[in-house]
Short mmCIF file of C-alpha atoms in Angstrom, two decimals:
data_model
loop_
_atom_site.label_atom_id
_atom_site.label_comp_id
_atom_site.label_asym_id
_atom_site.label_seq_id
_atom_site.Cartn_x
_atom_site.Cartn_y
_atom_site.Cartn_z
CA ASN A 536 104.62 95.98 70.19
CA ALA A 537 104.31 94.80 73.80
CA GLY A 538 107.85 96.03 74.60
CA VAL A 539 109.30 94.30 77.65
CA THR A 540 107.03 91.95 79.56
CA GLN A 541 107.66 90.10 82.83
CA THR A 542 105.97 87.15 84.44
CA PRO A 543 104.81 86.73 87.10
CA LYS A 544 103.81 90.15 88.48
CA PHE A 545 103.73 89.00 92.09
CA ARG A 546 105.06 85.97 93.92
CA VAL A 547 105.45 84.82 97.50
CA LEU A 548 108.05 82.16 98.26
CA LYS A 549 109.13 80.35 101.36
CA THR A 550 112.78 80.28 102.32
CA GLY A 551 114.58 77.60 100.36
CA GLN A 552 112.08 77.38 97.50
CA SER A 553 113.15 78.01 93.92
CA MET A 554 111.56 79.94 91.12
CA THR A 555 112.23 81.43 87.68
CA LEU A 556 111.32 84.90 86.53
CA LEU A 557 110.70 85.28 82.80
CA CYS A 558 111.46 88.37 80.75
CA ALA A 559 110.48 88.73 77.11
CA GLN A 560 111.05 91.53 74.62
CA ASP A 561 109.74 91.94 71.09
CA MET A 562 112.03 94.77 69.96
CA ASN A 563 114.82 92.52 68.61
CA HIS A 564 117.20 93.96 71.20
CA GLU A 565 120.62 92.38 71.64
CA TYR A 566 121.21 93.37 75.27
CA MET A 567 119.08 92.35 78.25
CA TYR A 568 119.41 93.04 81.97
CA TRP A 569 118.04 92.04 85.35
CA TYR A 570 117.89 94.59 88.18
CA ARG A 571 116.60 94.53 91.70
CA GLN A 572 115.09 97.60 93.36
CA ASP A 573 115.14 98.01 97.12
CA PRO A 574 113.96 101.02 99.15
CA GLY A 575 116.61 103.72 99.40
CA MET A 576 119.05 101.80 97.17
CA GLY A 577 117.95 102.56 93.65
CA LEU A 578 118.30 99.85 91.03
CA ARG A 579 121.20 97.41 91.14
CA LEU A 580 122.32 95.24 88.25
CA ILE A 581 122.16 91.49 88.94
CA HIS A 582 123.15 89.93 85.62
CA TYR A 583 123.10 91.00 82.00
CA SER A 584 123.45 89.54 78.51
CA VAL A 585 124.98 91.06 75.39
CA GLY A 586 123.50 88.48 73.05
CA GLU A 587 121.84 85.09 72.71
CA GLY A 588 123.78 82.45 74.60
CA THR A 589 125.84 84.94 76.65
CA THR A 590 125.51 86.12 80.24
CA ALA A 591 127.65 88.15 82.62
CA LYS A 592 127.63 89.14 86.28
CA GLY A 593 126.51 92.54 87.41
CA GLU A 594 126.85 94.29 90.75
CA VAL A 595 124.88 91.83 92.93
CA PRO A 596 124.90 88.37 91.26
CA ASP A 597 125.14 86.09 94.33
CA GLY A 598 122.16 83.77 94.78
CA TYR A 599 120.90 84.22 91.20
CA ASN A 600 121.45 82.46 87.90
CA VAL A 601 120.39 83.51 84.41
CA SER A 602 119.99 82.04 80.97
CA ARG A 603 119.54 83.55 77.50
CA LEU A 604 118.72 80.59 75.25
CA LYS A 605 116.63 82.72 72.90
CA LYS A 606 117.32 86.31 71.88
CA GLN A 607 113.92 87.51 73.02
CA ASN A 608 113.94 85.85 76.47
CA PHE A 609 116.05 86.33 79.57
CA LEU A 610 115.38 84.13 82.60
CA LEU A 611 116.34 84.87 86.19
CA GLY A 612 116.48 81.94 88.59
CA LEU A 613 116.57 81.73 92.35
CA GLU A 614 117.72 78.24 93.37
CA SER A 615 117.16 78.61 97.13
CA ALA A 616 115.29 81.77 98.01
CA ALA A 617 116.30 83.81 101.06
CA PRO A 618 114.46 86.66 102.82
CA SER A 619 117.24 89.01 101.63
CA GLN A 620 115.98 88.42 98.08
CA THR A 621 112.67 90.08 98.85
CA SER A 622 112.62 92.89 96.31
CA VAL A 623 111.11 94.22 93.14
CA TYR A 624 112.82 92.78 90.07
CA PHE A 625 113.00 94.66 86.79
CA CYS A 626 114.05 93.39 83.42
CA ALA A 627 115.32 95.77 80.75
CA SER A 628 116.59 95.55 77.20
CA SER A 629 118.52 97.74 74.79
CA TYR A 630 119.45 97.54 71.14
CA SER A 631 123.18 97.65 71.94
CA GLY A 632 125.70 99.46 74.11
CA LEU A 633 126.73 101.89 71.40
CA ALA A 634 126.08 105.60 71.49
CA GLY A 635 122.60 106.42 70.25
CA ARG A 636 121.35 102.84 70.51
CA SER A 637 121.78 102.20 74.22
CA GLU A 638 118.47 103.36 75.74
CA GLN A 639 117.26 100.72 78.18
CA TYR A 640 113.58 99.85 78.11
CA PHE A 641 112.19 98.46 81.35
CA GLY A 642 109.45 95.97 82.06
CA PRO A 643 106.72 96.54 84.68
CA GLY A 644 108.49 94.61 87.42
CA THR A 645 107.93 91.49 89.56
CA ARG A 646 107.33 91.93 93.27
CA LEU A 647 108.85 88.97 95.14
CA THR A 648 108.41 88.29 98.83
CA VAL A 649 110.38 85.57 100.56
CA THR A 650 109.08 84.56 103.99
CA GLY B 292 133.77 100.86 90.44
CA GLU B 293 131.40 103.69 89.69
CA ASN B 294 129.40 105.26 92.49
CA VAL B 295 126.51 107.67 91.90
CA GLU B 296 125.09 109.88 94.66
CA GLN B 297 121.76 111.65 94.21
CA HIS B 298 120.17 114.51 96.17
CA PRO B 299 117.66 115.31 97.51
CA SER B 300 115.86 112.08 98.37
CA THR B 301 112.53 113.91 98.44
CA LEU B 302 111.48 117.20 96.87
CA SER B 303 108.14 118.96 97.26
CA VAL B 304 107.23 121.91 95.01
CA GLN B 305 104.14 123.86 94.07
CA GLU B 306 102.72 123.53 90.60
CA GLY B 307 104.51 125.94 88.27
CA ASP B 308 107.73 126.02 90.29
CA SER B 309 111.02 124.62 89.05
CA ALA B 310 112.64 121.46 90.42
CA VAL B 311 116.33 120.57 90.41
CA ILE B 312 117.81 117.15 91.20
CA LYS B 313 121.55 116.73 91.48
CA CYS B 314 123.87 113.75 91.01
CA THR B 315 127.59 113.21 91.37
CA TYR B 316 129.64 110.34 89.96
CA SER B 317 133.04 108.98 90.84
CA ASP B 318 134.46 107.36 87.69
CA SER B 319 135.94 109.96 85.31
CA ALA B 320 135.64 107.41 82.48
CA SER B 321 131.82 107.54 82.61
CA ASN B 322 130.47 109.26 79.54
CA TYR B 323 126.74 108.52 79.38
CA PHE B 324 124.24 109.96 81.87
CA PRO B 325 120.54 109.08 81.52
CA TRP B 326 117.64 110.16 83.71
CA TYR B 327 114.70 107.87 84.34
CA LYS B 328 111.20 108.60 85.66
CA GLN B 329 109.37 105.91 87.58
CA GLU B 330 105.66 106.23 88.22
CA LEU B 331 103.98 104.22 90.95
CA GLY B 332 103.75 100.54 90.06
CA LYS B 333 105.64 100.88 86.80
CA GLY B 334 109.12 100.37 85.49
CA PRO B 335 111.53 103.28 84.96
CA GLN B 336 111.27 105.19 81.72
CA LEU B 337 114.02 107.21 80.08
CA ILE B 338 113.15 110.90 79.94
CA ILE B 339 116.43 112.49 78.84
CA ASP B 340 120.09 111.61 78.56
CA ILE B 341 123.36 113.40 77.95
CA ARG B 342 126.78 112.33 76.75
CA SER B 343 130.05 113.77 77.95
CA ASN B 344 130.73 115.66 74.73
CA VAL B 345 127.96 118.18 75.50
CA GLY B 346 127.33 120.37 78.54
CA GLU B 347 123.56 120.82 78.33
CA LYS B 348 120.56 119.26 76.64
CA LYS B 349 116.92 120.41 76.62
CA ASP B 350 113.64 118.77 75.77
CA GLN B 351 110.65 121.06 76.33
CA ARG B 352 110.34 121.54 80.11
CA ILE B 353 113.21 119.22 80.95
CA ALA B 354 116.92 119.98 80.79
CA VAL B 355 120.06 118.22 81.93
CA THR B 356 123.43 119.85 82.60
CA LEU B 357 126.80 118.15 82.94
CA ASN B 358 129.99 119.41 84.57
CA LYS B 359 132.70 116.89 83.74
CA THR B 360 135.36 118.68 85.76
CA ALA B 361 133.29 118.52 88.95
CA LYS B 362 131.77 115.15 87.97
CA HIS B 363 128.22 116.17 88.57
CA PHE B 364 125.07 116.44 86.49
CA SER B 365 121.62 117.82 87.20
CA LEU B 366 118.02 117.49 86.02
CA HIS B 367 115.99 120.65 85.75
CA ILE B 368 112.21 120.60 85.38
CA THR B 369 110.50 123.93 84.75
CA GLU B 370 106.82 124.81 85.12
CA THR B 371 106.17 121.64 87.09
CA GLN B 372 102.80 119.92 86.79
CA PRO B 373 101.11 117.37 89.08
CA GLU B 374 101.79 114.65 86.50
CA ASP B 375 105.52 115.26 87.03
CA SER B 376 105.10 113.65 90.47
CA ALA B 377 107.19 110.44 90.42
CA VAL B 378 110.55 109.03 91.47
CA TYR B 379 113.46 110.19 89.34
CA PHE B 380 116.71 108.27 89.00
CA CYS B 381 120.00 109.41 87.57
CA ALA B 382 122.54 106.92 86.25
CA ALA B 383 126.03 106.78 84.78
CA SER B 384 127.88 104.37 82.53
CA ILE B 385 130.64 103.99 80.02
CA THR B 386 129.36 103.68 76.45
CA GLY B 387 129.83 100.16 75.20
CA PHE B 388 129.93 98.55 78.61
CA GLN B 389 126.26 99.13 79.40
CA LYS B 390 126.59 98.72 83.14
CA LEU B 391 124.33 101.50 84.31
CA VAL B 392 124.94 102.53 87.91
CA PHE B 393 121.90 104.25 89.38
CA GLY B 394 121.51 106.87 92.04
CA THR B 395 119.19 106.19 94.97
CA GLY B 396 116.30 108.17 93.54
CA THR B 397 114.42 111.39 94.26
CA ARG B 398 110.72 111.39 95.05
CA LEU B 399 109.23 114.54 93.48
CA LEU B 400 105.82 115.69 94.66
CA VAL B 401 104.14 118.52 92.78
CA SER B 402 101.20 120.00 94.65
CA PRO B 403 98.39 121.76 92.77
#
């Protein structure tokens, strides 16, 4: 199993450009998440999904959109990139939110720079 | 909402020493407390977790303790090794809601 994979690994955008980050998992997990990691701030939840076709806002959703059209994929979109969105983005997945099945597995991350 | 504070931000120890990282949380409803290890250039990986119905959990050289009354929990690493060098994150959530709130991380450096 590949686990959680993310594409691309690195990307440089200019202010105002758009892009989509792709997350894929092959563990048949129901729940998927997008986090951003900034120095000194830990990981912050952007959006999450509790199943195919569902999405919900996390702690810092502004400027991002997501879609979960297939159970194994979770896409994060930036419609008009801003320098404040320079960060490392991590995708994660978990079987469910229930006790004993809630471990989150993280992907390797995407480093995004917006100039 | 939940707020998790983590200390220290950096910790340097000699190989073989013990290391302790402490976290406090604000929401008394939180009942799930995982610890993640992040190596350079990689995503975080769960190393141990604890639920609010137990006070301590051990896994070889790693242990986590939880004090629900004081709303704090700690990670203990004994007999540290250079490969323990990484950034460690604590987190808190309410089972079923799956909104993990992370601490700001502790960079552990184990010197040979």
